Coordinates of N, CA, C and O and ligand atoms in Angstrom, one line a residue:
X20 N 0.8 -1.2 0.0 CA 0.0 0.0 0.0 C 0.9 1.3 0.0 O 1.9 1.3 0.7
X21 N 0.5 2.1 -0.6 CA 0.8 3.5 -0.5 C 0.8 4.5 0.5 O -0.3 4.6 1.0
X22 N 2.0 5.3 1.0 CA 1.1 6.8 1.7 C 0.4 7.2 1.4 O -0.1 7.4 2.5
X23 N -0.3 7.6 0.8 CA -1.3 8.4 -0.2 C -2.7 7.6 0.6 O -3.6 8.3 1.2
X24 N -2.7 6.6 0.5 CA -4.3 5.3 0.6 C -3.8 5.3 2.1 O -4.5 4.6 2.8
X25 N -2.9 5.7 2.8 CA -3.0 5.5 4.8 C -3.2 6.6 4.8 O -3.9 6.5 5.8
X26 N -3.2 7.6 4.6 CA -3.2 9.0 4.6 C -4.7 9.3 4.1 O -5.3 10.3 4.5
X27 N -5.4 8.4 3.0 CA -6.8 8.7 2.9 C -7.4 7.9 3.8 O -8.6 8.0 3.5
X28 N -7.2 7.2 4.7 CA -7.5 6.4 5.8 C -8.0 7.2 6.9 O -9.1 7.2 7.6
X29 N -6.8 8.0 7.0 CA -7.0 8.6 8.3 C -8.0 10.2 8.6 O -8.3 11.1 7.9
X30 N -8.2 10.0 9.9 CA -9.2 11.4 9.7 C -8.6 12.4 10.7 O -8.0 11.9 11.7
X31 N -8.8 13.6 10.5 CA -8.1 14.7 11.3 C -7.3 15.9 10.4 O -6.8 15.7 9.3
X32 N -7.1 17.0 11.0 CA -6.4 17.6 10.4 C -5.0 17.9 10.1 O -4.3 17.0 10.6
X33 N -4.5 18.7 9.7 CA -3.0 18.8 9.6 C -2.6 19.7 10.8 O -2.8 20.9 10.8
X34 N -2.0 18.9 11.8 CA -1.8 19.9 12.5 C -0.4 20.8 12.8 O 0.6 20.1 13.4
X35 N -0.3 22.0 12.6 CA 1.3 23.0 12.5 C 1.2 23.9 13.2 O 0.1 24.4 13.3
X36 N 2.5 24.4 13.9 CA 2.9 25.2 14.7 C 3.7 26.4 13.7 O 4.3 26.1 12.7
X37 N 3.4 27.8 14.2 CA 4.5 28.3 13.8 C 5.9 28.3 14.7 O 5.8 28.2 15.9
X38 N 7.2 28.6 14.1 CA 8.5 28.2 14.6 C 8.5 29.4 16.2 O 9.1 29.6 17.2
X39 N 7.7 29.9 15.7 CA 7.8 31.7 16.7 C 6.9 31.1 17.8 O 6.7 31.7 18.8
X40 N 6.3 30.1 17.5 CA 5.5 30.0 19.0 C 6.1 29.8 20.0 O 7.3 29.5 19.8
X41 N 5.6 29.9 21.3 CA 6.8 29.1 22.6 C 6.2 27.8 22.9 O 5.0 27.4 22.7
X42 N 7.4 27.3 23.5 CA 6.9 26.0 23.8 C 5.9 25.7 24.5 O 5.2 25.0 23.8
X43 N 5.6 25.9 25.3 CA 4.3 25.8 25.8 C 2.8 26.3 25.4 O 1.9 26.2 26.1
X44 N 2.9 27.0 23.8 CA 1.7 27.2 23.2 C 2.4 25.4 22.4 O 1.6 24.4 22.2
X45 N 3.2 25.4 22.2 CA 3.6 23.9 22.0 C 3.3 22.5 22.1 O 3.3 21.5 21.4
X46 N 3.1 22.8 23.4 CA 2.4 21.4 25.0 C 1.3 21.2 24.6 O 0.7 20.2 24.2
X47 N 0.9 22.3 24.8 CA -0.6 22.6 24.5 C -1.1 22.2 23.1 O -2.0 21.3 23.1
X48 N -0.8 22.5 22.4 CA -1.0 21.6 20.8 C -0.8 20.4 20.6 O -1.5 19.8 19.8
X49 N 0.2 19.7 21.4 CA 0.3 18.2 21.1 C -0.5 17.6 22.0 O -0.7 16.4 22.0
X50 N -1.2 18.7 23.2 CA -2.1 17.5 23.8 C -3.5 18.0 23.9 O -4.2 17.5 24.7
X51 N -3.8 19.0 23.3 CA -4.8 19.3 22.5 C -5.6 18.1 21.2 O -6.7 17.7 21.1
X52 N -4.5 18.0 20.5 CA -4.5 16.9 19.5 C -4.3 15.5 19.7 O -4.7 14.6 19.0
X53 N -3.4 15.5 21.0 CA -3.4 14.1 21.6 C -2.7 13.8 20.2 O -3.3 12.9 19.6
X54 N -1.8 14.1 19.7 CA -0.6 13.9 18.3 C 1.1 14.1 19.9 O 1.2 14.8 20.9
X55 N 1.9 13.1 19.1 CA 3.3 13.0 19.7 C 4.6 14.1 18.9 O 5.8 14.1 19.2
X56 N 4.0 15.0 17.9 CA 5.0 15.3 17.2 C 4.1 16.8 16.2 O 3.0 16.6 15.8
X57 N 4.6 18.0 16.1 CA 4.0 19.3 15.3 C 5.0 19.3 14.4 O 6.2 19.2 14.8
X58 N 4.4 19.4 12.9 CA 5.7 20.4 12.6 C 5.4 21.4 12.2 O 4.2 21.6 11.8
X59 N 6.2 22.4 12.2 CA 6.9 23.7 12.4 C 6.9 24.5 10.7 O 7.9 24.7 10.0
X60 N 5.9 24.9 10.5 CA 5.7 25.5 9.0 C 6.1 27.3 9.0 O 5.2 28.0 9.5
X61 N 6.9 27.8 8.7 CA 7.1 29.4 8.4 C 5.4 29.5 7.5 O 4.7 28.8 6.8
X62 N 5.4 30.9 8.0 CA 4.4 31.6 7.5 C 4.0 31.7 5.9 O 2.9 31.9 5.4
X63 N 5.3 31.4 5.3 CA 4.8 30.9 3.8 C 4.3 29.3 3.5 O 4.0 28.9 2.3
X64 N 4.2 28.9 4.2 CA 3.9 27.1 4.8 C 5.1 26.5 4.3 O 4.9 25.3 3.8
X65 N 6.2 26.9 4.2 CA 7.4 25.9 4.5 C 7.9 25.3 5.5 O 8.4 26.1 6.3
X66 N 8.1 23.9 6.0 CA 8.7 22.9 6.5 C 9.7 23.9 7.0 O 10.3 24.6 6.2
X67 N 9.9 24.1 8.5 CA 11.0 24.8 9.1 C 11.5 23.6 10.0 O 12.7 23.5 10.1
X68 N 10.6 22.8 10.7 CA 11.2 21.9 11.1 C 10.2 20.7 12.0 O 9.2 20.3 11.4
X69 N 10.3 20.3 13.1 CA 9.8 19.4 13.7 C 10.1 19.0 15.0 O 11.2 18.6 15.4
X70 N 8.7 19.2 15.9 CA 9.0 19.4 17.4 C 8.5 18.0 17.7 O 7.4 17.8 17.2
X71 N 8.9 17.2 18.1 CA 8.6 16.1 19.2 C 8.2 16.3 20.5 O 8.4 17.4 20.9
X72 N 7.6 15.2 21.4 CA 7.2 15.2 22.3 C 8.4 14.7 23.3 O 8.4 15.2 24.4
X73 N 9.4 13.7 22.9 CA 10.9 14.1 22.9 C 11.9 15.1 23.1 O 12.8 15.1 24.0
X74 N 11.6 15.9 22.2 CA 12.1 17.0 22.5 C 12.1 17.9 23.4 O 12.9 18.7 23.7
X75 N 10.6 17.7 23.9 CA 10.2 18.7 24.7 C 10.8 18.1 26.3 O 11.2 18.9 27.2
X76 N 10.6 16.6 26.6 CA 11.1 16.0 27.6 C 12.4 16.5 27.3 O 12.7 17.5 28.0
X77 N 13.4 16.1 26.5 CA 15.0 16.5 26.8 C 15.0 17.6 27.3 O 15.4 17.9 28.5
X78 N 14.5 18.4 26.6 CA 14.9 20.1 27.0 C 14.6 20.6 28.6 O 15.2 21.2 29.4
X79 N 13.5 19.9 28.7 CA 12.6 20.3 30.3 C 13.4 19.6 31.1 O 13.4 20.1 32.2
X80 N 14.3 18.5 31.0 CA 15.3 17.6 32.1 C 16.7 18.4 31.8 O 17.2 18.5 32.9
X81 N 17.4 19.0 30.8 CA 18.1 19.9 30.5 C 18.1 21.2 31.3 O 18.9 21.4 32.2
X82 N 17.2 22.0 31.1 CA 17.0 23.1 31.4 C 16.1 24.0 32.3 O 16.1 25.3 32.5
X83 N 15.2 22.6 33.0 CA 14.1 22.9 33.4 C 13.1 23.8 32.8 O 13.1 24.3 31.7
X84 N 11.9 24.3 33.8 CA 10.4 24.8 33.4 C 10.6 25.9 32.6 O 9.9 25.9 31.6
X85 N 11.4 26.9 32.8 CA 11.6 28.1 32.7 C 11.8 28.4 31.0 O 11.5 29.5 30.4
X86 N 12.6 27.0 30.2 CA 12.5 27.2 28.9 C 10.8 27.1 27.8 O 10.8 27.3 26.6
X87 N 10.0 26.9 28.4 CA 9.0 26.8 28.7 C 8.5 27.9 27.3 O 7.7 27.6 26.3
X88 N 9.2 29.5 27.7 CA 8.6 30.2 27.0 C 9.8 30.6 25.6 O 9.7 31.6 24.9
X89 N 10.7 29.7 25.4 CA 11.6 29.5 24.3 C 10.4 29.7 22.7 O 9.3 29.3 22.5
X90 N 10.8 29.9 22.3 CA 10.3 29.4 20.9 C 10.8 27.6 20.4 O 11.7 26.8 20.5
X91 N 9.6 27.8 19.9 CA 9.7 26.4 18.9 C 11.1 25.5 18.3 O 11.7 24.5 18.3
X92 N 11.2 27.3 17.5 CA 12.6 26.6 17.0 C 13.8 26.5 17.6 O 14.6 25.8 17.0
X93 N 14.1 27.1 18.7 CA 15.1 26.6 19.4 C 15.4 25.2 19.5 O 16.4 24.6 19.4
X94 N 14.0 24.9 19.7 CA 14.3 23.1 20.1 C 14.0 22.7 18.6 O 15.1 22.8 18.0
X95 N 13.1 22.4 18.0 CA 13.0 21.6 16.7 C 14.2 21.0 16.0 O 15.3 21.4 16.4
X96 N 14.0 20.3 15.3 CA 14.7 19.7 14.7 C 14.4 20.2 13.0 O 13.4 20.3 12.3
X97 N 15.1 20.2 12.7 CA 15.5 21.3 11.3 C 15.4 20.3 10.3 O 14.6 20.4 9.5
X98 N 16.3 19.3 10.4 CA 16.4 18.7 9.3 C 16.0 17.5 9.3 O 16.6 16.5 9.6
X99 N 14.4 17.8 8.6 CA 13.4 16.8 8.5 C 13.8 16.2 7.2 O 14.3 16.6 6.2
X100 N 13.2 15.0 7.8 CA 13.3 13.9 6.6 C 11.1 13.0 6.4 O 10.2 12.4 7.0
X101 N 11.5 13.7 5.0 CA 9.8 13.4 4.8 C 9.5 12.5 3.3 O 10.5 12.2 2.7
X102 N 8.4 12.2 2.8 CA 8.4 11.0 2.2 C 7.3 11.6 0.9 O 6.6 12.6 0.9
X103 N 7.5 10.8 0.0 CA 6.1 11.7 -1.0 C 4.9 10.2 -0.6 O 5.0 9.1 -0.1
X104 N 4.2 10.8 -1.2 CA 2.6 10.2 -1.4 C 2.7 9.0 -1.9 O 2.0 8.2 -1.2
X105 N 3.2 8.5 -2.8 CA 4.0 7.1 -3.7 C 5.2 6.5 -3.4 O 5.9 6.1 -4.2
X106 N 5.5 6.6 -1.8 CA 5.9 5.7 -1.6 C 5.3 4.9 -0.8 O 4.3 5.2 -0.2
X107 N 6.0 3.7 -0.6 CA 5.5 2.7 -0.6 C 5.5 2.4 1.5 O 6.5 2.8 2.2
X108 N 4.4 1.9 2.2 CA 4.9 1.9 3.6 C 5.8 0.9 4.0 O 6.4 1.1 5.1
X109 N 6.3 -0.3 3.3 CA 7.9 -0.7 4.4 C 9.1 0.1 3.9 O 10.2 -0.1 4.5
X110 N 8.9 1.1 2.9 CA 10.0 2.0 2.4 C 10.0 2.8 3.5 O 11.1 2.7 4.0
X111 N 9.1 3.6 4.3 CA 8.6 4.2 5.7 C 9.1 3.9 6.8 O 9.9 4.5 7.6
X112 N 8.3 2.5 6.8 CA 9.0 2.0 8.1 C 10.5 1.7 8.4 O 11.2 1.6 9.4
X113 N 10.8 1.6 7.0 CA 12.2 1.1 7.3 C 13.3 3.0 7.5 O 14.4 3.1 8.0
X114 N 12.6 4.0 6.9 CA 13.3 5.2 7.1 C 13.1 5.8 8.5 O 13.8 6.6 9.0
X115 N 11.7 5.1 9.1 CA 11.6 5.6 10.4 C 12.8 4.7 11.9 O 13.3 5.1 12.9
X116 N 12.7 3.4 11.0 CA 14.0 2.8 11.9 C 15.0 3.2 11.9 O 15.7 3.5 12.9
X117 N 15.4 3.5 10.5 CA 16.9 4.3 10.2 C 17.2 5.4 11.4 O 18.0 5.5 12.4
X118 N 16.3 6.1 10.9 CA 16.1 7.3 11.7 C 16.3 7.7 13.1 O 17.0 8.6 13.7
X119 N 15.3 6.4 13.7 CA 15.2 6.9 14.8 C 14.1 7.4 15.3 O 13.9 7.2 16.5
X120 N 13.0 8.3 14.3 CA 11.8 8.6 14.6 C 10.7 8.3 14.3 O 10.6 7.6 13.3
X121 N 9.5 8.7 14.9 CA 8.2 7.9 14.6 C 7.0 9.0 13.9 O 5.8 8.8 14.0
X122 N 7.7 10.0 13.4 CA 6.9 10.4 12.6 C 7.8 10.8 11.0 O 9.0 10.6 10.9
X123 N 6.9 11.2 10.0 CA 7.2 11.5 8.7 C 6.2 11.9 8.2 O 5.2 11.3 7.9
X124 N 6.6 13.7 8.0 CA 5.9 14.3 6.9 C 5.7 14.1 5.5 O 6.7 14.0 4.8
X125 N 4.4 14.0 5.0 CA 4.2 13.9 3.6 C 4.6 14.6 3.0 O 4.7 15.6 3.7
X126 N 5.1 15.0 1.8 CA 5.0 16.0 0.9 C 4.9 16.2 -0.8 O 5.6 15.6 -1.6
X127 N 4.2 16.8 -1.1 CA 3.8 16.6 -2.2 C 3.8 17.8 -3.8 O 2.7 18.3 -4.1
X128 N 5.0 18.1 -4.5 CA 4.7 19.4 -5.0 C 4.9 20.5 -3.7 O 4.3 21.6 -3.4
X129 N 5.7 20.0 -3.2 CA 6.5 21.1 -1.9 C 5.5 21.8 -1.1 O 5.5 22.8 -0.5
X130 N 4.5 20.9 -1.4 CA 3.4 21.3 0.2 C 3.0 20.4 1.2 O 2.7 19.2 1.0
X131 N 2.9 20.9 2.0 CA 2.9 19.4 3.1 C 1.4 18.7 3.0 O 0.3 19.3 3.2
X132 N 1.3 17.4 2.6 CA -0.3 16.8 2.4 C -0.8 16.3 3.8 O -1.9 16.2 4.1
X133 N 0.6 16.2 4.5 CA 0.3 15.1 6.2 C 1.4 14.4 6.6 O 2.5 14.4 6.1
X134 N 0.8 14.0 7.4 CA 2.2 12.8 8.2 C 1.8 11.9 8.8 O 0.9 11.7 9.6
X135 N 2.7 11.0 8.4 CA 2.7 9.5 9.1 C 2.9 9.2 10.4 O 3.8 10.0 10.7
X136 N 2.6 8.5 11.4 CA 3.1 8.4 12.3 C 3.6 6.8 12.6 O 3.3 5.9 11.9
X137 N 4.0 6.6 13.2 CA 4.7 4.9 13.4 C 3.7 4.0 13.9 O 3.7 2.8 13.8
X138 N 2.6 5.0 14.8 CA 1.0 3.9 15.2 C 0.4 4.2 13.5 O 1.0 3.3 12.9
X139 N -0.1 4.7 12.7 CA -0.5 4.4 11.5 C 0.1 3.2 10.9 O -0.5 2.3 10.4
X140 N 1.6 3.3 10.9 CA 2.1 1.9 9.9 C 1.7 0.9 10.4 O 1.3 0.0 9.7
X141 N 1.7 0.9 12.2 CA 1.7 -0.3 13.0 C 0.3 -0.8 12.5 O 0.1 -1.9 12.0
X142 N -1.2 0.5 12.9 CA -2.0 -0.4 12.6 C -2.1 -0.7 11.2 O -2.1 -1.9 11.1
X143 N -2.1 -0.2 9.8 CA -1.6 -0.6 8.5 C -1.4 -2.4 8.4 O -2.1 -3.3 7.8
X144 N 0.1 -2.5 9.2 CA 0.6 -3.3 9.3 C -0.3 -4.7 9.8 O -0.5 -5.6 9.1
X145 N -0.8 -4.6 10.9 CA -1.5 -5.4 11.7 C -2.9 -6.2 11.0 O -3.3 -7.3 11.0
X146 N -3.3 -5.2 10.5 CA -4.6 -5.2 9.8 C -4.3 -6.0 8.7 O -5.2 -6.8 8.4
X147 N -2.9 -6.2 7.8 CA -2.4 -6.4 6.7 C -2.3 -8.1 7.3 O -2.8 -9.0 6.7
X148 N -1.6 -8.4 8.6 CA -1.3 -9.6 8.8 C -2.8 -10.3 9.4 O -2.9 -11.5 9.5
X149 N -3.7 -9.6 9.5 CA -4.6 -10.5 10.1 C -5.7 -10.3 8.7 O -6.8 -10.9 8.8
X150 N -5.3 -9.8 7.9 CA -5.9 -10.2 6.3 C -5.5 -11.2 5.7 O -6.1 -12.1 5.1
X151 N -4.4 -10.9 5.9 CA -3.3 -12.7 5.4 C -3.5 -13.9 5.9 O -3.6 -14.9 5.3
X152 N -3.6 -13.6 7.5 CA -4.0 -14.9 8.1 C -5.3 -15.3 7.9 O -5.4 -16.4 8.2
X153 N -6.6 -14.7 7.5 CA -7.9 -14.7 6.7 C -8.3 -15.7 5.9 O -9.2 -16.6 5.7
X154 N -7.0 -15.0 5.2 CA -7.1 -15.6 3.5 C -6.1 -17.0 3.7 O -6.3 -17.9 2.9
X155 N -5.2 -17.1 4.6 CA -5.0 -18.7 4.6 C -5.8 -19.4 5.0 O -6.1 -20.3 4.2
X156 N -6.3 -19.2 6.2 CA -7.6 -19.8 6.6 C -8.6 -20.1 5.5 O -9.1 -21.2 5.4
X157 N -8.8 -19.3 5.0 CA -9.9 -19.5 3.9 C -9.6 -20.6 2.8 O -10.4 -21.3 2.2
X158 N -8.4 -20.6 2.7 CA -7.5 -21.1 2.0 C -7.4 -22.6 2.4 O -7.4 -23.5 1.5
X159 N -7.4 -22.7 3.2 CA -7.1 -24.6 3.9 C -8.1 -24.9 3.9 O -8.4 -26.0 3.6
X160 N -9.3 -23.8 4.5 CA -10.7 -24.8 4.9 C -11.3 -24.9 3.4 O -12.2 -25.7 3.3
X161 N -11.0 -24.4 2.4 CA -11.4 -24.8 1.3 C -10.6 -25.9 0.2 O -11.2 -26.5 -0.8
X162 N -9.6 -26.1 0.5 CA -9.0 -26.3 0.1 C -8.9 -28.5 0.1 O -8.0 -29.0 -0.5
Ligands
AMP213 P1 9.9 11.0 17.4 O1 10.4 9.6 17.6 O2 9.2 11.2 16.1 O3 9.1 11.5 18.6 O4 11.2 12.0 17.4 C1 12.4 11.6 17.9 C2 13.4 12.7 17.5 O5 13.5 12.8 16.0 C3 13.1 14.2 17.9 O6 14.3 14.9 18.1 C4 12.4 14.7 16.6 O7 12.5 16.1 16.5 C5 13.1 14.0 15.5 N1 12.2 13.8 14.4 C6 11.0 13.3 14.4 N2 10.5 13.1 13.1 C7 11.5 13.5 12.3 C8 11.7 13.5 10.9 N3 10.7 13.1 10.1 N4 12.9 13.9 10.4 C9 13.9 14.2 11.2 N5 13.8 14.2 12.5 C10 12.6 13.8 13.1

């Protein structure tokens, strides 16, 4: 299956921060959304970068509460790594292992369409093996 067909799967919006927010209009967005991860669009809607839920623990064990009212981009991570529409999800999974991280922005024609997150592949995934196991089943008892 495609990003494109998990991405028409899912329901919700795209949700982005700008880099100038502080962290804590930050907190507030990821658990607003109950999402692990924002990214970070400049006002022209360019990909500036990508805040984790991660990130926000390092910094706060770092530096304590007080960074709190930092901006976004202080902490973010700049150099996102994101996927187009046509690719394929163990091409995904396997860049999210690489990686390290459990999300990946879409992108499409250099505008962001969405993002993946690593519970999307999982259930993807899951759903895929207990279709398989279905169709064997189906398979022997007919067989
Ligand atoms: P995550 O596992 O997605 O919560 O993120 C772990 C770390 O990787 C954090 O420092 C994020 O800012 C960073 N990160 C998350 N997604 C990406 C991505 N697509 N490209 C680069 N870094 C990322």
């Amino acid at each position: 299956m495609s990003v494109r067909l998990l991405l028409q799967r899912k329901s919700g919006d795209i949700v982005t921060i700008s880099p100038q927010a502080s962290l804590n209009e930050a907190v507030a967005c990821l658990a607003e959304h109950r999402i692990g991860a924002v990214m970070a669009l400049s006002a022209a809607g360019q990909l500036e970068g990508i805040l984790s839920e991660r990130d926000v623990v390092r910094i706060l064990a770092e530096k304590g509460p007080d960074i709190l009212t930092s901006p976004v981009s202080s902490v973010m991570t700049r150099a996102v790594v994101t996927c187009t529409p046509d690719e394929a999800i163990p091409v995904i999974m396997e860049r999210m292992t690489r990686g390290r991280f459990r999300h990946v922005p879409v992108v499409e024609a250099g505008k962001i369409i969405g993002i993946i997150s690593i519970g999307d592949v999982v259930k993807h995934r899951v759903e895929e093996m207990e279709r398989e196991s279905a169709e064997l089943r189906d398979y022997i008892m007919t067989a």
